Tab-separated table of C-alpha atoms in Angstrom:
chain	number	residue	atom	x	y	z
A	1	UNK	CA	90.572	154.367	60.692
A	2	UNK	CA	91.397	151.400	58.508
A	3	UNK	CA	94.511	150.621	60.569
A	4	UNK	CA	92.500	150.708	63.801
A	5	UNK	CA	89.965	148.322	62.287
A	6	UNK	CA	92.688	145.864	61.324
A	7	UNK	CA	94.200	145.920	64.817
A	8	UNK	CA	90.819	145.290	66.369
A	9	UNK	CA	90.199	142.421	63.954
A	10	UNK	CA	93.479	140.773	64.942
A	11	UNK	CA	92.619	141.011	68.653
A	12	UNK	CA	89.184	139.493	68.096
A	13	UNK	CA	90.591	136.698	65.939
A	14	UNK	CA	93.246	135.885	68.602
A	15	UNK	CA	90.654	135.634	71.404
A	16	UNK	CA	88.364	133.251	69.516
A	17	UNK	CA	90.516	130.193	70.573
A	18	UNK	CA	90.502	131.153	74.262
A	19	UNK	CA	87.941	129.930	76.824
A	20	UNK	CA	86.482	132.568	79.008
A	21	UNK	CA	85.876	131.380	82.575
A	22	UNK	CA	82.359	131.875	83.786
A	23	UNK	CA	83.391	132.119	87.462
A	24	UNK	CA	83.020	134.407	90.400
A	25	UNK	CA	84.155	134.169	94.051
A	26	UNK	CA	81.143	133.887	96.290
A	27	UNK	CA	82.986	133.460	99.680
A	28	UNK	CA	86.500	132.716	100.916
A	29	UNK	CA	86.886	129.125	102.342
A	30	UNK	CA	88.415	128.308	105.777
A	31	UNK	CA	91.777	126.520	105.764
A	32	UNK	CA	91.263	123.013	107.446
A	33	UNK	CA	93.434	122.188	110.498
A	34	UNK	CA	93.231	118.372	110.032
A	35	UNK	CA	93.219	116.243	106.888
A	36	UNK	CA	89.812	115.066	105.752
A	37	UNK	CA	91.234	111.625	104.851
A	38	UNK	CA	92.436	109.246	106.185
A	39	UNK	CA	90.563	109.286	109.510
A	40	UNK	CA	93.409	109.008	112.033
A	41	UNK	CA	91.354	107.964	115.049
A	42	UNK	CA	89.345	105.444	113.076
A	43	UNK	CA	92.530	103.990	111.586
A	44	UNK	CA	94.200	103.710	115.017
A	45	UNK	CA	91.157	102.020	116.518
A	46	UNK	CA	90.953	99.526	113.671
A	47	UNK	CA	94.680	98.803	113.967
A	48	UNK	CA	94.381	98.259	117.732
A	49	UNK	CA	91.434	95.902	117.408
A	50	UNK	CA	93.063	94.062	114.509
A	51	UNK	CA	96.338	93.632	116.428
A	52	UNK	CA	94.471	92.387	119.495
A	53	UNK	CA	92.546	89.883	117.412
A	54	UNK	CA	95.682	88.613	115.669
A	55	UNK	CA	97.467	88.346	119.008
A	56	UNK	CA	94.704	86.221	120.513
A	57	UNK	CA	94.631	84.024	117.422
A	58	UNK	CA	98.424	83.624	117.481
A	59	UNK	CA	98.473	82.644	121.171
A	60	UNK	CA	95.651	80.187	120.638
A	61	UNK	CA	97.393	78.671	117.622
A	62	UNK	CA	100.694	78.387	119.514
A	63	UNK	CA	98.982	76.624	122.430
A	64	UNK	CA	97.113	74.304	120.082
A	65	UNK	CA	100.220	73.404	118.092
A	66	UNK	CA	102.478	73.063	121.153
A	67	UNK	CA	103.740	69.517	121.553
A	68	UNK	CA	104.866	69.880	125.178
A	69	UNK	CA	103.279	70.077	128.609
A	70	UNK	CA	102.953	73.475	130.234
A	71	UNK	CA	100.761	73.166	133.338
A	72	UNK	CA	99.177	70.912	135.926
A	73	UNK	CA	95.995	70.597	133.868
A	74	UNK	CA	98.032	69.392	130.865
A	75	UNK	CA	99.690	66.677	132.939
A	76	UNK	CA	96.543	65.441	134.644
A	77	UNK	CA	94.126	65.803	131.730
A	78	UNK	CA	96.307	64.692	128.838
A	79	UNK	CA	98.500	62.079	130.551
A	80	UNK	CA	96.080	61.104	133.340
A	81	UNK	CA	98.767	60.908	136.037
A	82	UNK	CA	99.418	63.078	139.078
A	83	UNK	CA	101.277	66.357	138.851
A	84	UNK	CA	104.376	66.420	141.089
A	85	UNK	CA	105.242	70.105	140.680
A	86	UNK	CA	107.219	72.623	138.638
A	87	UNK	CA	110.997	72.957	138.870
A	88	UNK	CA	112.087	76.425	137.695
A	89	UNK	CA	115.169	77.560	135.872
A	90	UNK	CA	117.513	79.063	138.439
A	91	UNK	CA	117.987	82.363	136.590
A	92	UNK	CA	114.226	82.857	136.251
A	93	UNK	CA	113.801	82.861	140.063
A	94	UNK	CA	116.298	85.690	140.593
A	95	UNK	CA	115.340	89.348	140.226
A	96	UNK	CA	117.865	91.338	138.195
A	97	UNK	CA	120.669	89.000	139.289
A	98	UNK	CA	122.522	86.361	137.316
A	99	UNK	CA	123.206	82.988	138.915
A	100	UNK	CA	126.908	82.535	139.572
A	101	UNK	CA	126.846	78.881	140.677
A	102	UNK	CA	125.266	75.710	139.296
A	103	UNK	CA	121.822	74.656	140.528
A	104	UNK	CA	123.021	71.699	142.621
A	105	UNK	CA	125.285	74.060	144.594
A	106	UNK	CA	122.672	76.804	144.836
A	107	UNK	CA	120.254	74.602	146.806
A	108	UNK	CA	122.976	74.242	149.456
A	109	UNK	CA	124.145	77.869	149.656
A	110	UNK	CA	120.585	79.276	149.405
A	111	UNK	CA	118.357	76.778	151.202
A	112	UNK	CA	115.544	79.327	151.697
A	113	UNK	CA	115.356	80.417	148.054
A	114	UNK	CA	112.423	79.924	145.696
A	115	UNK	CA	114.558	77.505	143.696
A	116	UNK	CA	115.306	75.306	146.719
A	117	UNK	CA	111.667	75.433	147.805
A	118	UNK	CA	110.617	73.860	144.504
A	119	UNK	CA	112.625	70.730	145.353
A	120	UNK	CA	111.259	70.608	148.878
A	121	UNK	CA	107.766	70.629	147.375
A	122	UNK	CA	108.617	67.710	145.083
A	123	UNK	CA	110.270	65.906	148.003
A	124	UNK	CA	107.144	66.351	150.138
A	125	UNK	CA	105.026	65.006	147.293
A	126	UNK	CA	107.178	61.890	147.097
A	127	UNK	CA	107.757	61.248	150.786
A	128	UNK	CA	104.119	61.776	151.715
A	129	UNK	CA	103.005	59.082	149.330
A	130	UNK	CA	102.787	60.884	145.999
A	131	UNK	CA	99.022	60.698	145.966
A	132	UNK	CA	98.946	56.999	146.883
A	133	UNK	CA	98.988	54.929	150.029
A	134	UNK	CA	102.322	54.319	151.651
A	135	UNK	CA	105.412	56.497	151.869
A	136	UNK	CA	108.255	56.050	149.400
A	137	UNK	CA	111.744	55.174	150.654
A	138	UNK	CA	113.227	54.243	147.273
A	139	UNK	CA	112.595	56.641	144.403
A	140	UNK	CA	113.757	56.460	140.787
A	141	UNK	CA	114.072	59.730	138.870
A	142	UNK	CA	113.792	59.240	135.128
A	143	UNK	CA	112.740	61.027	131.942
A	144	UNK	CA	111.518	60.049	128.486
A	145	UNK	CA	114.416	61.721	126.635
A	146	UNK	CA	117.940	62.999	127.420
A	147	UNK	CA	118.689	66.544	128.638
A	148	UNK	CA	115.391	67.076	130.433
A	149	UNK	CA	116.876	67.885	133.845
A	150	UNK	CA	116.450	64.546	135.620
A	151	UNK	CA	120.056	64.390	136.896
A	152	UNK	CA	119.973	67.923	138.298
A	153	UNK	CA	116.612	67.121	139.868
A	154	UNK	CA	117.946	63.923	141.434
A	155	UNK	CA	120.996	65.677	142.901
A	156	UNK	CA	119.008	68.625	144.259
A	157	UNK	CA	116.425	66.269	145.755
A	158	UNK	CA	119.161	64.210	147.371
A	159	UNK	CA	121.048	67.181	148.798
A	160	UNK	CA	117.937	68.932	150.121
A	161	UNK	CA	116.717	65.676	151.709
A	162	UNK	CA	120.084	65.056	153.365
A	163	UNK	CA	120.158	68.635	154.684
A	164	UNK	CA	116.738	67.967	156.187
A	165	UNK	CA	118.283	65.354	158.454
A	166	UNK	CA	117.230	62.157	156.677
A	167	UNK	CA	120.030	59.640	155.946
A	168	UNK	CA	120.034	59.716	152.152
A	169	UNK	CA	121.987	58.013	149.385
A	170	UNK	CA	122.006	58.963	145.709
A	171	UNK	CA	122.788	56.171	143.249
A	172	UNK	CA	123.999	56.958	139.726
A	173	UNK	CA	122.359	54.288	137.551
A	174	UNK	CA	122.907	56.164	134.300
A	175	UNK	CA	125.986	54.087	133.580
A	176	UNK	CA	126.702	55.635	130.182
A	177	UNK	CA	126.356	59.368	130.870
A	178	UNK	CA	127.438	59.296	134.563
A	179	UNK	CA	125.834	62.691	135.204
A	180	UNK	CA	125.569	62.381	138.995
A	181	UNK	CA	129.118	61.047	139.316
A	182	UNK	CA	130.622	63.909	137.316
A	183	UNK	CA	128.637	66.695	138.979
A	184	UNK	CA	129.257	65.347	142.484
A	185	UNK	CA	132.952	64.710	141.865
A	186	UNK	CA	132.832	60.972	142.431
A	187	UNK	CA	136.425	59.836	142.906
A	188	UNK	CA	138.136	57.057	140.989
A	189	UNK	CA	138.310	53.653	142.584
A	190	UNK	CA	135.758	50.971	143.465
A	191	UNK	CA	132.343	52.052	142.247
A	192	UNK	CA	128.804	50.824	141.560
A	193	UNK	CA	130.002	48.479	138.843
A	194	UNK	CA	132.549	46.989	141.232
A	195	UNK	CA	129.795	46.374	143.763
A	196	UNK	CA	127.384	44.860	141.230
A	197	UNK	CA	130.033	42.440	139.983
A	198	UNK	CA	131.012	41.437	143.524
A	199	UNK	CA	134.464	43.030	143.438
A	200	UNK	CA	133.828	45.549	146.245
A	201	UNK	CA	131.642	45.939	149.322
A	202	UNK	CA	129.103	48.676	149.879
A	203	UNK	CA	131.366	50.516	152.331
A	204	UNK	CA	134.122	50.667	149.717
A	205	UNK	CA	131.972	52.305	147.036
A	206	UNK	CA	129.996	54.846	149.072
A	207	UNK	CA	131.344	58.417	149.120
A	208	UNK	CA	130.009	61.197	151.342
A	209	UNK	CA	129.188	64.743	150.268
A	210	UNK	CA	130.865	66.842	152.984
A	211	UNK	CA	128.566	69.830	152.454
A	212	UNK	CA	125.274	68.039	153.026
A	213	UNK	CA	125.969	64.572	154.407
A	214	UNK	CA	124.512	62.975	151.290
A	215	UNK	CA	126.103	59.667	150.337
A	216	UNK	CA	126.785	59.037	146.654
A	217	UNK	CA	127.157	55.687	144.952
A	218	UNK	CA	128.484	56.498	141.527
A	219	UNK	CA	130.416	55.247	138.539
A	220	UNK	CA	134.074	56.198	138.160
A	221	UNK	CA	134.257	55.238	134.491
A	222	UNK	CA	131.926	54.405	131.641
A	223	UNK	CA	130.049	51.103	131.677
A	224	UNK	CA	132.377	48.119	131.779
A	225	UNK	CA	132.353	45.151	129.437
A	226	UNK	CA	129.644	43.452	131.466
A	227	UNK	CA	126.640	43.742	129.098
A	228	UNK	CA	124.040	43.632	131.890
A	229	UNK	CA	125.442	44.873	135.231
A	230	UNK	CA	122.009	46.104	136.388
A	231	UNK	CA	120.313	42.731	136.456
A	232	UNK	CA	117.113	42.417	138.527
A	233	UNK	CA	118.903	40.219	141.064
A	234	UNK	CA	121.808	42.642	141.478
A	235	UNK	CA	119.438	45.599	141.839
A	236	UNK	CA	117.370	43.833	144.494
A	237	UNK	CA	120.540	42.995	146.427
A	238	UNK	CA	121.678	46.623	146.199
A	239	UNK	CA	118.345	47.987	147.401
A	240	UNK	CA	118.219	45.489	150.245
A	241	UNK	CA	121.593	46.573	151.603
A	242	UNK	CA	120.897	50.279	151.122
A	243	UNK	CA	117.586	50.014	153.019
A	244	UNK	CA	119.464	48.780	156.082
A	245	UNK	CA	121.598	51.937	156.197
A	246	UNK	CA	119.556	54.763	154.671
A	247	UNK	CA	116.075	56.132	155.102
A	248	UNK	CA	115.815	57.619	151.597
A	249	UNK	CA	117.348	56.071	148.467
A	250	UNK	CA	117.264	58.046	145.197
A	251	UNK	CA	118.207	56.501	141.856
A	252	UNK	CA	119.125	58.605	138.833
A	253	UNK	CA	118.324	56.381	135.853
A	254	UNK	CA	118.935	56.595	132.129
A	255	UNK	CA	116.170	57.991	129.858
A	256	UNK	CA	113.377	55.462	129.759
A	257	UNK	CA	112.831	55.460	125.983
A	258	UNK	CA	116.414	54.696	125.049
A	259	UNK	CA	117.931	52.450	127.702
A	260	UNK	CA	116.415	49.283	129.161
A	261	UNK	CA	118.339	49.625	132.456
A	262	UNK	CA	115.914	52.279	133.615
A	263	UNK	CA	112.991	49.845	133.459
A	264	UNK	CA	114.730	47.383	135.790
A	265	UNK	CA	115.361	50.119	138.364
A	266	UNK	CA	111.826	51.511	138.005
A	267	UNK	CA	110.278	48.104	138.607
A	268	UNK	CA	112.322	47.537	141.769
A	269	UNK	CA	111.771	50.846	143.627
A	270	UNK	CA	108.801	52.084	145.650
A	271	UNK	CA	107.986	55.056	143.422
A	272	UNK	CA	109.023	56.595	140.097
A	273	UNK	CA	109.211	60.322	139.401
A	274	UNK	CA	109.085	61.306	135.718
A	275	UNK	CA	110.801	64.535	134.643
A	276	UNK	CA	109.851	66.289	131.399
A	277	UNK	CA	111.102	69.593	130.070
A	278	UNK	CA	108.505	72.359	130.213
A	279	UNK	CA	106.888	73.111	126.839
A	280	UNK	CA	109.482	70.990	125.048
A	281	UNK	CA	109.118	67.237	125.570
A	282	UNK	CA	106.571	65.862	123.057
A	283	UNK	CA	103.445	64.565	124.749
A	284	UNK	CA	103.681	61.355	122.743
A	285	UNK	CA	107.135	60.702	124.193
A	286	UNK	CA	105.758	61.152	127.714
A	287	UNK	CA	102.812	58.853	126.967
A	288	UNK	CA	105.136	56.167	125.592
A	289	UNK	CA	107.414	56.414	128.638
A	290	UNK	CA	104.426	56.030	130.978
A	291	UNK	CA	103.204	52.979	129.063
A	292	UNK	CA	106.673	51.378	129.255
A	293	UNK	CA	106.897	51.989	132.997
A	294	UNK	CA	103.434	50.600	133.652
A	295	UNK	CA	104.182	47.522	131.555
A	296	UNK	CA	107.325	46.990	133.638
A	297	UNK	CA	105.263	47.061	136.827
A	298	UNK	CA	106.571	50.428	138.040
A	299	UNK	CA	104.593	52.529	140.522
A	300	UNK	CA	104.517	56.066	139.110
A	301	UNK	CA	104.110	58.784	141.728
A	302	UNK	CA	103.730	61.576	139.209
A	303	UNK	CA	105.341	63.847	136.673
A	304	UNK	CA	107.238	67.077	137.337
A	305	UNK	CA	107.926	69.815	134.801
A	306	UNK	CA	111.556	70.928	134.731
A	307	UNK	CA	113.371	74.009	133.408
A	308	UNK	CA	110.272	76.158	133.866
A	309	UNK	CA	110.681	79.875	133.238
A	310	UNK	CA	109.195	81.242	136.474
A	311	UNK	CA	108.541	84.682	134.985
A	312	UNK	CA	106.554	83.352	132.028
A	313	UNK	CA	104.834	80.819	134.267
A	314	UNK	CA	103.673	83.606	136.594
A	315	UNK	CA	102.622	85.837	133.687
A	316	UNK	CA	100.645	82.948	132.225
A	317	UNK	CA	98.418	82.844	135.300
A	318	UNK	CA	98.852	79.128	135.967
A	319	UNK	CA	97.001	78.133	139.126
A	320	UNK	CA	99.886	76.341	140.858
A	321	UNK	CA	102.367	77.338	143.535
A	322	UNK	CA	105.004	78.645	141.136
A	323	UNK	CA	102.335	80.749	139.415
A	324	UNK	CA	102.007	82.841	142.591
A	325	UNK	CA	105.732	83.224	143.123
A	326	UNK	CA	105.659	87.022	143.376
A	327	UNK	CA	103.198	86.924	146.272
A	328	UNK	CA	105.626	84.825	148.344
A	329	UNK	CA	108.791	86.842	147.727
A	330	UNK	CA	108.944	87.756	151.415
A	331	UNK	CA	109.276	84.086	152.318
A	332	UNK	CA	112.358	83.463	150.165
A	333	UNK	CA	115.985	84.469	150.616
A	334	UNK	CA	117.880	84.361	147.312
């Protein structure tokens, strides 16, 4: 009996440090099929709305901070001059095809393409008066800065005009870069500088483009030692002789902000076409170029945007001809 008592005492003493749970199972709970937190649908909706808001803010900020021109409204509202049109990048006008020839050849081999039509639109703008009274026979193509596409524009305008049946001559007045002369393969020999200095006649320096009938008056070498070959008197004499032989005369000039020669040409011709690179050329540079031209007495027809991405332009919903390019696909043959 005593031993049993001791054993019971040990068991009681050992259980004094233990907590006895006062618990009973009332009902078995259901296993949930979806987590209680986080709320997936609420989180997705908030993420979608937040992303949309940030996207709108980012686009607005990019447009506000953009230093270039992107549409007709930008040209006419911010520069207060007429909009001459949009000249697309060749690759952006082709669907799932890469261009295999340079732009100035493409306008000849694909005269009914969207790319060629852009130059016909600019040509119509210029030849029909460019928004002013009187048609232009002499046109200077210039730009505020280098590498904005003015030379390619001048060549394509000249070739498309010549193919249209109008006697046309293209004059390379960018004596330092010689872009027209190099692209058109102007041969060595008497050139524009020879004519301006009285060493050659006009017949000796004109070269014909066999593909289009366009005549080119170029420069076979970089500018000679004559510090001022494009004097106002020499330019007037050149234009006077060219008018007797050609209906349309196109001058490719140097960039207006860096070379004074361009101002002499611009002041002597009927109309000036300014080329600026889409979304790239600073608006202040374009404004300065316009002020310089107006001070020189030039008659500005308008400004055209070059190197435009036709796909982005269409997606942006711009209310100009190029913005509706997809609707006119049946009219073009690329």
